[in-house]
Coordinates of C-alpha atoms in Angstrom, one line a residue:
Chain A
M14 CA -14.4 -7.6 -27.1
I15 CA -15.4 -4.1 -28.2
K16 CA -19.1 -3.7 -27.7
K17 CA -21.7 -1.3 -26.4
T18 CA -20.1 2.1 -25.8
L19 CA -16.6 1.0 -26.8
D20 CA -16.6 1.5 -30.6
E21 CA -14.3 3.5 -32.7
K22 CA -16.4 6.6 -32.5
A23 CA -16.3 6.5 -28.7
F24 CA -12.6 6.3 -28.7
Q25 CA -12.3 9.2 -31.1
L26 CA -14.5 11.3 -28.9
L27 CA -12.6 10.2 -25.8
K28 CA -9.4 11.4 -27.4
E29 CA -10.9 14.7 -28.3
K30 CA -12.1 15.3 -24.7
M31 CA -8.8 14.3 -23.3
E32 CA -7.0 16.8 -25.6
Q33 CA -9.2 19.5 -24.0
G34 CA -8.1 18.4 -20.5
L35 CA -11.4 16.6 -19.8
F36 CA -11.7 13.0 -18.8
P37 CA -15.1 11.3 -18.9
Q38 CA -16.0 9.9 -15.4
W39 CA -17.7 6.7 -16.7
V40 CA -14.3 5.6 -18.0
L41 CA -13.1 5.2 -14.5
T42 CA -15.1 2.1 -13.5
D43 CA -16.6 0.9 -16.8
P44 CA -16.3 -2.9 -16.9
D45 CA -15.4 -3.1 -20.6
I46 CA -12.7 -0.5 -20.2
Y47 CA -11.4 -2.5 -17.2
E48 CA -11.1 -5.6 -19.2
L49 CA -9.2 -3.7 -21.9
E50 CA -6.9 -2.2 -19.2
I51 CA -6.0 -5.7 -17.8
D52 CA -5.2 -7.0 -21.2
K53 CA -3.6 -4.0 -22.9
I54 CA -1.9 -2.2 -20.0
F55 CA -1.1 -4.8 -17.4
G56 CA -0.3 -7.4 -20.1
H57 CA 2.4 -5.2 -21.6
T58 CA 4.0 -2.9 -19.0
W59 CA 6.5 -3.5 -16.2
Q60 CA 4.9 -4.2 -12.8
F61 CA 6.6 -4.1 -9.4
L62 CA 7.2 -7.5 -7.7
A63 CA 9.5 -7.1 -4.8
H64 CA 12.7 -5.5 -3.4
E65 CA 15.9 -7.5 -3.5
T66 CA 16.2 -7.4 0.3
E67 CA 13.0 -9.5 0.5
L68 CA 15.0 -12.3 -1.0
K69 CA 18.1 -12.6 1.2
D70 CA 19.5 -16.1 0.7
S71 CA 19.6 -18.9 -1.9
G72 CA 16.1 -20.5 -1.7
S73 CA 14.4 -17.4 -0.4
Y74 CA 11.1 -16.9 -2.0
V75 CA 8.0 -14.6 -2.0
T76 CA 4.7 -15.1 -3.7
R77 CA 3.2 -12.1 -5.6
W78 CA 0.5 -11.2 -8.1
M79 CA 0.6 -9.4 -11.4
V80 CA -3.1 -8.6 -11.4
N81 CA -4.5 -12.1 -11.8
D82 CA -1.2 -13.9 -12.6
P83 CA 0.3 -15.7 -9.6
V84 CA 4.1 -15.2 -9.4
L85 CA 6.6 -17.2 -7.5
L86 CA 9.8 -15.2 -7.1
V87 CA 12.9 -17.1 -5.9
K88 CA 16.6 -16.6 -5.5
N89 CA 18.4 -19.6 -7.0
R90 CA 21.7 -21.1 -6.0
K91 CA 23.6 -18.8 -8.3
G92 CA 22.0 -15.8 -6.5
E93 CA 19.8 -15.0 -9.5
I94 CA 16.3 -13.9 -9.0
K95 CA 13.8 -15.9 -11.1
G96 CA 10.1 -15.4 -11.6
Y97 CA 7.7 -18.3 -12.4
L98 CA 4.0 -18.6 -12.9
N99 CA 3.0 -20.0 -9.5
S100 CA 1.0 -22.9 -11.1
C101 CA 1.9 -26.5 -11.4
T102 CA 2.5 -27.5 -15.0
H103 CA 0.6 -30.8 -14.5
R104 CA -2.9 -29.7 -13.6
G105 CA -2.4 -26.0 -12.9
T106 CA -2.7 -26.0 -9.1
Q107 CA -1.3 -23.0 -7.3
L108 CA 2.1 -24.4 -6.4
C109 CA 3.1 -22.3 -3.3
T110 CA 0.5 -20.5 -1.2
A111 CA 2.9 -19.1 1.5
D112 CA 3.7 -15.4 1.5
H113 CA 7.4 -16.1 1.9
G114 CA 9.9 -18.6 3.1
N115 CA 13.0 -20.6 2.1
K116 CA 13.0 -23.9 0.3
K117 CA 15.2 -26.1 -1.9
N118 CA 12.3 -27.2 -4.0
F119 CA 8.6 -26.8 -4.4
T120 CA 6.2 -29.8 -4.4
C121 CA 2.6 -29.6 -5.6
P122 CA 0.2 -31.0 -3.1
Y123 CA -2.1 -32.4 -5.8
H124 CA 0.0 -35.1 -7.4
G125 CA 3.4 -34.4 -5.9
W126 CA 5.3 -33.0 -8.9
S127 CA 8.5 -31.1 -7.6
Y128 CA 10.4 -28.3 -9.0
N129 CA 13.8 -26.9 -8.1
L130 CA 14.8 -23.3 -7.7
D131 CA 15.5 -23.1 -11.4
G132 CA 11.9 -24.1 -12.2
E133 CA 13.0 -27.5 -13.5
L134 CA 10.7 -30.5 -12.9
I135 CA 12.9 -32.8 -10.8
G136 CA 10.4 -35.3 -9.4
I137 CA 7.2 -37.0 -10.5
V138 CA 5.5 -39.5 -8.2
A139 CA 5.8 -43.0 -9.6
G140 CA 7.7 -41.3 -12.5
N141 CA 8.2 -43.6 -15.5
K142 CA 5.7 -46.2 -14.2
V143 CA 2.8 -43.9 -14.9
Y144 CA 4.1 -41.8 -17.8
G145 CA 6.3 -44.2 -19.7
E146 CA 9.7 -43.5 -21.1
E147 CA 8.6 -40.8 -23.6
M148 CA 7.8 -38.3 -20.8
D149 CA 10.6 -35.6 -21.0
K150 CA 10.8 -33.8 -17.7
S151 CA 12.6 -30.9 -19.3
E152 CA 9.5 -30.0 -21.2
W153 CA 7.5 -29.6 -18.0
G154 CA 9.4 -27.0 -16.0
L155 CA 7.6 -24.0 -14.5
R156 CA 6.7 -21.3 -17.0
E157 CA 8.9 -18.3 -16.5
I158 CA 7.6 -14.8 -16.2
P159 CA 8.6 -13.5 -19.7
Q160 CA 10.8 -10.7 -18.3
V161 CA 12.1 -10.1 -14.8
A162 CA 14.6 -7.3 -14.2
S163 CA 15.6 -5.0 -11.4
Y164 CA 16.8 -1.4 -10.9
Q165 CA 18.3 -0.1 -7.7
G166 CA 17.0 -3.2 -5.9
M167 CA 13.5 -2.9 -7.2
I168 CA 12.4 -6.1 -9.0
F169 CA 9.8 -5.8 -11.8
G170 CA 8.2 -8.3 -14.1
C171 CA 6.6 -8.0 -17.5
L172 CA 4.2 -10.4 -19.2
D173 CA 5.2 -9.2 -22.7
P174 CA 8.4 -10.9 -23.9
V175 CA 8.9 -8.2 -26.5
A176 CA 8.2 -5.1 -24.3
M177 CA 11.1 -2.6 -24.0
P178 CA 13.7 -3.4 -21.3
L179 CA 13.0 -2.2 -17.8
E180 CA 15.7 0.5 -17.8
E181 CA 14.4 1.9 -21.1
Y182 CA 10.9 1.8 -19.7
L183 CA 11.9 3.7 -16.5
G184 CA 13.7 6.2 -18.5
D185 CA 14.4 9.5 -16.6
M186 CA 12.7 8.0 -13.5
K187 CA 16.0 6.1 -13.0
W188 CA 17.7 9.4 -12.1
Y189 CA 15.2 10.0 -9.4
F190 CA 15.3 6.3 -8.2
D191 CA 19.1 6.9 -7.8
I192 CA 18.3 9.6 -5.2
L193 CA 15.5 7.7 -3.5
L194 CA 17.1 4.2 -3.5
G195 CA 20.8 4.8 -4.1
R196 CA 21.6 7.7 -1.8
S197 CA 23.0 5.4 1.0
D198 CA 25.8 2.8 1.0
G199 CA 24.1 -0.6 0.8
G200 CA 20.9 1.0 -0.6
M201 CA 17.6 0.6 1.1
E202 CA 16.1 -2.4 2.9
V203 CA 12.5 -3.5 3.3
R204 CA 11.1 -4.1 6.7
G205 CA 9.0 -7.3 6.9
L206 CA 6.1 -8.2 4.6
P207 CA 4.2 -5.5 2.9
Q208 CA 0.9 -4.5 4.5
R209 CA -2.0 -5.6 2.4
W210 CA -5.6 -4.5 2.4
V211 CA -8.5 -4.1 0.0
A212 CA -9.6 -0.6 -0.8
K213 CA -12.8 0.5 -2.5
A214 CA -11.2 2.3 -5.4
N215 CA -10.2 2.1 -9.0
W216 CA -6.5 1.6 -9.6
K217 CA -6.3 4.7 -11.9
A218 CA -7.6 6.9 -9.2
T219 CA -5.3 5.6 -6.5
A220 CA -2.2 5.8 -8.8
E221 CA -3.1 9.3 -9.8
N222 CA -3.8 10.3 -6.2
F223 CA -0.2 9.4 -5.3
A224 CA 1.7 10.1 -8.4
A225 CA 0.1 13.2 -9.7
D226 CA -2.0 15.1 -7.1
P227 CA -0.4 17.1 -4.3
Y228 CA -3.4 19.5 -4.7
H229 CA -5.5 17.1 -2.6
V230 CA -3.2 17.4 0.4
Q231 CA -4.5 20.7 1.7
T232 CA -8.1 19.5 1.9
T233 CA -8.0 15.7 2.2
H234 CA -5.4 15.9 4.9
R235 CA -6.7 19.1 6.5
S236 CA -7.0 17.3 9.9
T237 CA -3.2 17.7 10.2
V238 CA -3.6 21.4 9.7
E239 CA -6.3 21.5 12.4
L240 CA -3.9 19.6 14.7
G241 CA -1.1 22.1 14.0
I242 CA 1.2 19.6 12.3
S243 CA 0.9 21.0 8.8
P244 CA 1.0 24.7 7.8
E245 CA -2.2 26.8 7.3
D246 CA -0.9 28.1 3.9
P247 CA -3.2 26.3 1.4
L248 CA -0.3 26.3 -1.0
Y249 CA 2.0 24.3 1.3
A250 CA 2.1 21.1 -0.7
G251 CA 2.3 23.1 -4.0
Y252 CA 5.8 24.6 -3.6
G253 CA 8.4 22.8 -5.7
H254 CA 8.4 21.1 -9.0
Q255 CA 6.2 18.5 -10.8
I256 CA 8.2 16.5 -13.2
V257 CA 6.8 14.6 -16.1
T258 CA 9.0 11.7 -17.4
E259 CA 8.4 9.2 -20.2
N260 CA 5.8 6.4 -20.3
G261 CA 3.4 7.9 -17.8
H262 CA 5.8 8.1 -14.9
G263 CA 6.3 11.3 -12.8
I264 CA 7.5 12.7 -9.5
N265 CA 6.7 15.7 -7.4
V266 CA 9.6 17.4 -5.6
I267 CA 7.8 19.3 -2.9
T268 CA 9.9 21.9 -1.0
S269 CA 8.3 24.8 0.9
K270 CA 7.6 28.5 0.4
T271 CA 11.3 29.3 0.7
G272 CA 12.2 26.8 -2.1
K273 CA 14.0 24.7 0.5
A274 CA 12.8 22.3 3.2
R275 CA 12.7 23.5 6.8
V276 CA 15.5 21.0 7.5
P277 CA 18.2 19.6 5.1
Y278 CA 18.1 16.1 3.8
Q279 CA 14.6 15.3 5.0
G280 CA 15.6 15.2 8.7
T281 CA 17.9 12.3 8.4
P282 CA 20.8 12.0 10.9
E283 CA 23.6 14.5 10.0
S284 CA 26.1 11.7 10.1
M285 CA 24.5 10.4 6.9
W286 CA 24.8 13.6 4.8
P287 CA 28.4 13.1 3.6
M288 CA 27.4 9.6 2.4
F289 CA 24.5 11.0 0.4
K290 CA 26.8 13.6 -1.2
K291 CA 29.3 10.9 -2.1
N292 CA 26.7 8.7 -3.7
L293 CA 24.8 11.4 -5.6
T294 CA 25.7 13.8 -8.4
P295 CA 25.8 17.5 -7.5
E296 CA 22.4 18.0 -9.2
Q297 CA 20.9 15.1 -7.3
D298 CA 22.4 16.3 -4.0
E299 CA 20.9 19.8 -4.6
I300 CA 17.4 18.3 -4.9
L301 CA 17.8 15.9 -1.9
S302 CA 19.2 18.6 0.4
G303 CA 16.2 20.8 -0.2
V304 CA 13.2 18.5 -0.6
T305 CA 10.4 18.1 2.0
V306 CA 8.5 15.3 0.2
F307 CA 9.1 13.2 -2.9
V308 CA 5.9 11.7 -4.2
G309 CA 5.4 10.1 -7.5
G310 CA 4.8 7.0 -9.6
V311 CA 5.9 4.5 -12.1
Y312 CA 3.1 3.7 -14.6
P313 CA 0.8 1.9 -14.3
N314 CA 0.4 0.8 -10.7
L315 CA 3.5 1.6 -8.5
S316 CA 3.5 4.7 -6.4
F317 CA 6.0 6.0 -3.8
V318 CA 6.3 8.7 -1.1
S319 CA 9.4 9.8 0.8
P320 CA 8.3 12.4 3.4
I321 CA 9.6 14.2 6.5
H322 CA 7.7 13.2 9.6
G323 CA 7.8 14.0 13.3
T324 CA 8.0 16.9 15.6
E325 CA 10.9 19.3 16.2
G326 CA 14.0 17.5 17.4
H327 CA 12.5 14.1 16.4
L328 CA 12.4 14.1 12.6
H329 CA 12.7 11.1 10.3
N330 CA 12.3 10.1 6.8
Y331 CA 11.4 6.8 5.1
L332 CA 10.5 5.5 1.7
N333 CA 7.1 3.9 1.1
F334 CA 6.3 2.0 -2.1
R335 CA 2.8 0.8 -2.8
M336 CA 1.5 -1.3 -5.6
W337 CA -2.1 -1.0 -6.6
R338 CA -3.3 -4.4 -7.7
P339 CA -6.5 -4.1 -9.6
I340 CA -9.1 -6.8 -8.5
G341 CA -12.1 -5.3 -10.3
P342 CA -13.2 -1.9 -11.6
E343 CA -14.0 -0.8 -8.1
K344 CA -11.5 -2.7 -5.9
V345 CA -7.8 -2.5 -5.4
E346 CA -5.6 -4.7 -3.3
V347 CA -3.0 -2.3 -1.9
W348 CA 0.5 -3.7 -1.2
C349 CA 2.5 -1.3 1.0
W350 CA 6.2 -1.6 1.6
F351 CA 8.3 0.3 4.2
L352 CA 11.9 1.0 3.1
I353 CA 14.7 2.6 5.0
D354 CA 18.4 3.2 4.4
K355 CA 20.3 0.1 5.4
A356 CA 23.1 2.4 6.8
A357 CA 20.7 4.3 9.1
P358 CA 21.1 3.8 12.9
E359 CA 18.8 1.1 14.3
E360 CA 16.9 3.4 16.7
Y361 CA 16.3 5.8 13.8
K362 CA 14.9 3.0 11.7
E363 CA 12.5 2.1 14.5
A364 CA 11.3 5.7 15.0
A365 CA 10.8 6.1 11.2
Y366 CA 8.7 2.9 11.1
R367 CA 6.4 4.2 13.8
G368 CA 6.2 7.4 11.9
Y369 CA 5.2 5.5 8.8
L370 CA 2.5 3.5 10.7
G371 CA 1.0 6.8 12.0
S372 CA 0.8 8.3 8.5
F373 CA 0.5 5.8 5.7
G374 CA -0.8 2.3 5.2
P375 CA -4.3 1.3 6.3
T376 CA -3.8 2.5 9.9
G377 CA -2.0 5.7 8.7
T378 CA -4.0 8.8 9.6
L379 CA -3.2 10.4 6.2
E380 CA -4.1 7.4 4.2
Q381 CA -7.3 6.7 6.1
D382 CA -8.8 9.9 4.7
D383 CA -7.5 9.0 1.2
T384 CA -9.5 5.8 1.3
E385 CA -12.7 7.7 2.0
T386 CA -12.2 9.9 -1.2
W387 CA -11.3 6.9 -3.3
A388 CA -14.5 5.2 -2.3
R389 CA -16.6 8.2 -2.9
I390 CA -15.4 8.4 -6.5
V391 CA -16.2 4.8 -7.4
E392 CA -19.5 4.9 -5.6
V393 CA -20.9 7.6 -7.9
S394 CA -19.3 6.7 -11.2
K395 CA -21.9 4.3 -12.6
G396 CA -24.9 6.7 -13.1
L397 CA -26.5 7.5 -16.4
M398 CA -25.4 11.1 -16.3
M399 CA -21.8 9.9 -15.9
R400 CA -22.2 7.2 -18.5
D401 CA -23.1 8.9 -21.7
K402 CA -23.0 6.9 -24.9
E403 CA -22.4 9.9 -27.1
L404 CA -19.9 11.5 -24.8
N405 CA -21.5 14.9 -25.1
Y406 CA -23.6 15.4 -22.0
N407 CA -21.5 13.2 -19.8
N408 CA -19.9 14.1 -16.6
V409 CA -16.3 15.0 -17.2
S410 CA -13.5 15.3 -14.7
N411 CA -11.5 18.5 -14.8
Y412 CA -7.8 18.2 -15.6
L413 CA -7.2 21.8 -16.6
M414 CA -5.0 22.9 -13.7
G415 CA -2.0 24.6 -15.2
F416 CA -3.2 23.7 -18.7
D417 CA -1.3 26.0 -21.2
R418 CA -0.6 28.4 -18.3
V419 CA 2.4 26.9 -16.5
E420 CA 5.6 26.7 -18.5
P421 CA 8.4 24.3 -17.8
D422 CA 11.3 25.6 -15.6
E423 CA 14.4 25.1 -17.7
S424 CA 16.7 25.8 -14.7
F425 CA 15.5 22.7 -12.8
P426 CA 18.6 20.4 -12.3
G427 CA 16.9 17.1 -13.0
P428 CA 15.8 15.4 -16.2
G429 CA 12.2 15.3 -17.5
I430 CA 9.8 18.2 -18.0
A431 CA 9.8 20.1 -14.7
Y432 CA 7.0 22.6 -13.9
P433 CA 7.6 25.1 -11.2
T434 CA 4.6 24.0 -9.0
T435 CA 3.1 20.7 -7.9
Y436 CA -0.5 22.0 -8.0
L437 CA -0.7 20.9 -11.6
D438 CA -2.4 18.2 -13.7
A439 CA 0.6 17.6 -15.9
I440 CA 1.5 14.1 -14.6
S441 CA -2.2 13.2 -14.6
R442 CA -2.6 14.2 -18.2
S443 CA 0.6 12.3 -19.1
M444 CA -0.8 9.2 -17.3
H445 CA -4.0 9.5 -19.2
E446 CA -2.3 10.0 -22.6
N447 CA -0.2 6.9 -21.9
W448 CA -3.4 5.0 -20.8
F449 CA -5.1 6.0 -24.0
K450 CA -2.1 5.0 -26.1
L451 CA -2.0 1.6 -24.5
I452 CA -5.7 0.7 -24.5
S453 CA -6.3 1.8 -28.0
K454 CA -3.2 0.1 -29.5
D455 CA -4.0 -2.2 -32.4
L456 CA -7.7 -1.8 -31.6
F457 CA -8.9 -0.1 -34.7
V458 CA -6.8 -1.5 -37.5
K459 CA -8.9 0.3 -40.1
E460 CA -7.9 3.7 -38.7
A461 CA -4.2 2.8 -38.9
V462 CA -4.5 1.9 -42.6
K463 CA -6.2 5.2 -43.5
Chain B
M190 CA 6.2 -23.8 35.2
S191 CA 5.9 -20.6 37.1
S192 CA 7.3 -20.6 40.6
Y193 CA 5.2 -17.7 41.9
L194 CA 2.0 -18.1 43.9
S195 CA -0.8 -17.7 41.4
I196 CA -3.8 -15.6 42.5
P197 CA -7.0 -17.5 42.1
I198 CA -9.3 -16.0 39.3
T199 CA -12.5 -15.5 41.2
A200 CA -15.9 -14.9 39.6
H201 CA -15.7 -11.4 41.0
L202 CA -12.3 -10.7 39.4
Q203 CA -13.5 -12.3 36.1
M204 CA -16.5 -10.0 36.2
E205 CA -14.4 -6.8 36.9
I206 CA -12.1 -7.5 34.0
T207 CA -15.0 -8.4 31.7
N208 CA -16.7 -5.2 32.6
L209 CA -13.5 -3.3 31.7
L210 CA -13.4 -4.8 28.3
N211 CA -17.1 -4.3 27.7
M212 CA -16.9 -0.7 28.9
E213 CA -14.0 -0.2 26.5
A214 CA -16.1 -1.6 23.6
Y215 CA -18.9 0.7 24.5
Y216 CA -16.7 3.8 24.5
L217 CA -15.2 2.9 21.1
D218 CA -18.5 2.1 19.6
N219 CA -19.9 5.4 20.7
G220 CA -17.2 7.8 19.8
K221 CA -16.1 8.3 23.4
Y222 CA -12.4 8.2 22.5
K223 CA -11.2 10.4 25.3
E224 CA -13.0 8.2 27.8
W225 CA -11.4 5.3 26.1
L226 CA -7.9 6.8 26.6
D227 CA -8.6 7.0 30.3
L228 CA -8.8 3.2 30.4
L229 CA -5.2 2.9 29.1
S230 CA -2.2 3.1 31.4
D231 CA 0.4 5.8 30.8
D232 CA 3.1 3.2 30.0
L233 CA 0.8 1.4 27.5
T234 CA 2.2 -0.6 24.6
Y235 CA -0.4 -1.2 21.9
R236 CA 0.6 -3.4 19.0
M237 CA -1.0 -5.1 16.0
P238 CA 1.4 -7.3 14.0
L239 CA 0.6 -8.7 10.6
R240 CA -0.4 -12.3 10.1
E241 CA 1.5 -14.2 7.6
T242 CA 0.8 -17.3 5.6
L243 CA 3.6 -19.7 6.2
E244 CA 4.2 -23.3 5.2
G245 CA 4.6 -25.9 7.9
V246 CA 2.5 -27.4 10.7
G247 CA 2.3 -25.1 13.8
A248 CA 4.4 -22.3 12.3
N249 CA 4.2 -19.1 14.2
N250 CA 2.4 -16.9 11.7
V251 CA 2.5 -13.7 13.7
S252 CA 4.9 -11.3 11.9
K253 CA 8.0 -10.5 13.9
D254 CA 8.8 -7.3 12.0
A255 CA 5.7 -5.9 10.2
S256 CA 2.7 -4.3 12.0
F257 CA -0.4 -2.3 11.5
F258 CA 0.0 -0.6 14.9
E259 CA 3.1 0.0 17.1
E260 CA 1.6 2.6 19.5
T261 CA 2.2 4.3 22.8
K262 CA -0.4 6.2 24.8
K263 CA 1.1 9.4 23.3
S264 CA 0.7 8.3 19.7
L265 CA -2.8 6.9 20.4
T266 CA -3.7 10.3 21.9
T267 CA -2.6 12.0 18.7
R268 CA -4.8 9.6 16.7
V269 CA -7.7 10.3 19.1
N270 CA -7.3 14.1 18.9
R271 CA -7.5 13.8 15.1
L272 CA -10.9 12.2 15.4
Y273 CA -12.1 15.3 17.2
T274 CA -11.1 17.6 14.3
K275 CA -13.7 18.6 11.6
S276 CA -11.7 17.1 8.7
A277 CA -10.8 13.6 9.7
W278 CA -13.0 12.5 6.7
V279 CA -12.7 8.8 7.4
E280 CA -15.0 9.4 10.5
N281 CA -16.9 12.4 9.3
P282 CA -19.6 11.4 8.6
A283 CA -19.0 8.9 11.4
T284 CA -19.0 5.2 10.6
R285 CA -21.2 2.9 12.8
Q286 CA -19.2 0.2 14.5
R287 CA -19.5 -2.6 17.0
H288 CA -16.9 -4.5 18.9
F289 CA -18.1 -7.9 20.0
I290 CA -15.7 -9.2 22.7
S291 CA -15.9 -12.8 23.8
N292 CA -14.0 -15.8 25.1
I293 CA -12.4 -13.8 27.9
M294 CA -9.7 -15.8 29.7
V295 CA -7.9 -14.3 32.7
E296 CA -4.6 -15.6 34.1
S297 CA -2.6 -14.3 37.0
T298 CA 1.0 -13.1 36.6
K299 CA 4.0 -12.6 38.9
N300 CA 2.7 -9.2 39.7
P301 CA -0.3 -9.5 41.9
E302 CA -1.7 -6.2 40.4
E303 CA -1.5 -7.5 36.8
F304 CA -3.4 -10.1 34.9
K305 CA -3.0 -11.6 31.5
V306 CA -6.3 -11.4 29.6
R307 CA -7.0 -13.1 26.3
S308 CA -10.2 -12.2 24.4
Y309 CA -11.6 -12.7 20.9
F310 CA -13.0 -9.8 18.9
L311 CA -15.4 -9.5 16.1
F312 CA -15.6 -6.0 14.7
K313 CA -18.4 -4.9 12.3
R314 CA -18.7 -1.6 10.6
S315 CA -21.2 0.2 8.4
R316 CA -20.3 3.4 6.5
G317 CA -22.6 6.0 4.9
S318 CA -25.6 4.4 3.1
T319 CA -23.5 1.7 1.4
H320 CA -24.6 -1.9 1.5
D321 CA -21.1 -3.2 2.3
I322 CA -20.7 -4.7 5.8
E323 CA -17.1 -4.6 6.8
E324 CA -15.6 -6.9 9.4
M325 CA -12.5 -8.0 11.1
F326 CA -11.9 -10.7 13.7
G327 CA -9.1 -12.1 15.8
E328 CA -7.6 -12.3 19.2
R329 CA -6.3 -9.8 21.7
N330 CA -3.6 -10.5 24.4
D331 CA -3.7 -7.9 27.1
I332 CA -2.1 -7.1 30.4
V333 CA -4.6 -5.4 32.7
R334 CA -3.6 -3.7 35.9
K335 CA -5.3 -2.2 38.9
E336 CA -4.0 1.3 39.4
S337 CA -5.4 3.3 42.4
N338 CA -8.4 1.0 42.5
Q339 CA -9.1 1.5 38.8
W340 CA -8.6 -1.2 36.1
K341 CA -6.4 -0.1 33.2
I342 CA -5.1 -1.8 30.1
A343 CA -1.3 -1.8 30.3
S344 CA -0.5 -3.7 27.2
R345 CA -2.4 -5.1 24.1
T346 CA -1.3 -7.2 21.2
I347 CA -4.0 -7.5 18.5
L348 CA -3.8 -10.6 16.2
P349 CA -6.0 -10.2 13.2
D350 CA -7.0 -13.5 11.5
Q351 CA -6.7 -12.1 8.0
S352 CA -3.3 -11.6 6.3
V353 CA -5.0 -9.3 3.8
I354 CA -7.3 -6.8 5.6
T355 CA -10.7 -6.4 3.9
T356 CA -11.9 -3.2 5.7
M357 CA -11.2 -0.3 3.3
N358 CA -9.0 1.3 6.0
M359 CA -8.2 0.8 9.7
S360 CA -9.5 3.9 11.3
M361 CA -10.9 1.8 14.2
F362 CA -9.2 0.8 17.4
L363 CA -9.4 -2.8 18.3

């Protein structure tokens, strides 16, 4: 598997570069690195599958992907959410091709094998006549996704049966999820199916763009400044804190120059504020009452943004989760969910949805410009000057912002390492460190012995 | 069936409405977005729901609750104004695009000034010097109306035929 540039020496040099805040550009779209990532990162970490409100009733199902593994996620009669490999155990045919629906059982169109909501094989066409008595149906149930778990309604799956449990993996990010997803009675709800489109991008760059990079806002989204929607101050997205948590996760709590947002509680209806206070700790409430935008990510490929949108007198907030499904070194299938407080007034939900469509997703005016920069990175990353076998004259990306200059703010009320600005590469470097740790794990056994 | 007296769709009427849609495509393909806005009525609704993959014969696969566009003339005006800024990078440098509009079917409605118009679209786009040719296709269901002797689009629902969009963004209007 390890060939060409990917030998032990290359990894050692890569590590040295990264310790200096430098990240070689060839790494971004290298096909061998990509194969390693799929195996060593996506094979062992928790990936987002769905929100619980997408599976309302017994028999509700959605089909999803964990990179190239097809997932059938169902709610069984006991109300449990089960994840199966969406492939018939007979000849491997994709069992269910619909995006969503409600069924009592799933029948393969190839030879007619049927499975119930617990993944058990319950029917074989011509049963014993073709297989004889020794065929034990209980041995041919659907293969379960090794681990499926949820936190605050967010359902994740993991292909590694011995990976740490979801809650341990999320770590301090749970505290921030409690604000984003747990502030309202009844939690959040998803509207419809996620929007899906294929962007020309590498998954690392899109994840980093969202989770770790408020610095791009003032230039990539400068059109909003030209239109008078965003402030002229080039630091406007930099006020607040960047918080690094475990396992490559992180969140930016963007406020404003005054240290508080222009409006409390992200422009949500005032009638909801006592409910937020009730559901949050005083520290969480302090953060929510003063934030303009939450933006962050759960490593490897889930990102989120919770902004304030709209003009004076017509403000709204929503929560957008997006999953970056890698489909090659230069392509990402983006899955984009809109979430809103179940307890919010209906007309507010509708206005927030329209605000979302105007800003994020493929038609969103902010995201349209992001897609352009993502494409421009992958389009130039294959050259010889990028791709240097010795890693000494290669093109490196600069991750030095705040390097050894910005100290953590001990007074920040939330967990994690909080830095007093979001124009910082601290989350990016943490994502890269985690990336390196995962892709190099068990790769050079010799080195471990030394 | 309808009880109103339907207005016959004459060749002349068909031609006028066809011209409207062709003029619209010309404006969009040539960056004349402000001229395009003038073809839209002030009470416009402009929607693009998602397509879903559902099991079952004849299932309605147009999403009831998820969309790519849910616009009014005001929100489209904001989108258009953005394309005249210097830093809407998705269209600076400008993409080259074509809207191919076909299969135009006109039907009368209860309102003698309004007509239902169904058309098919094939959208193609080229960006920078890349070799990728992006495309999208589907159907549009419009209501067009004659206002002070000028044809306007009063309502549009765009139905894409893909459930997963393969253009890298949707900066285009359809």
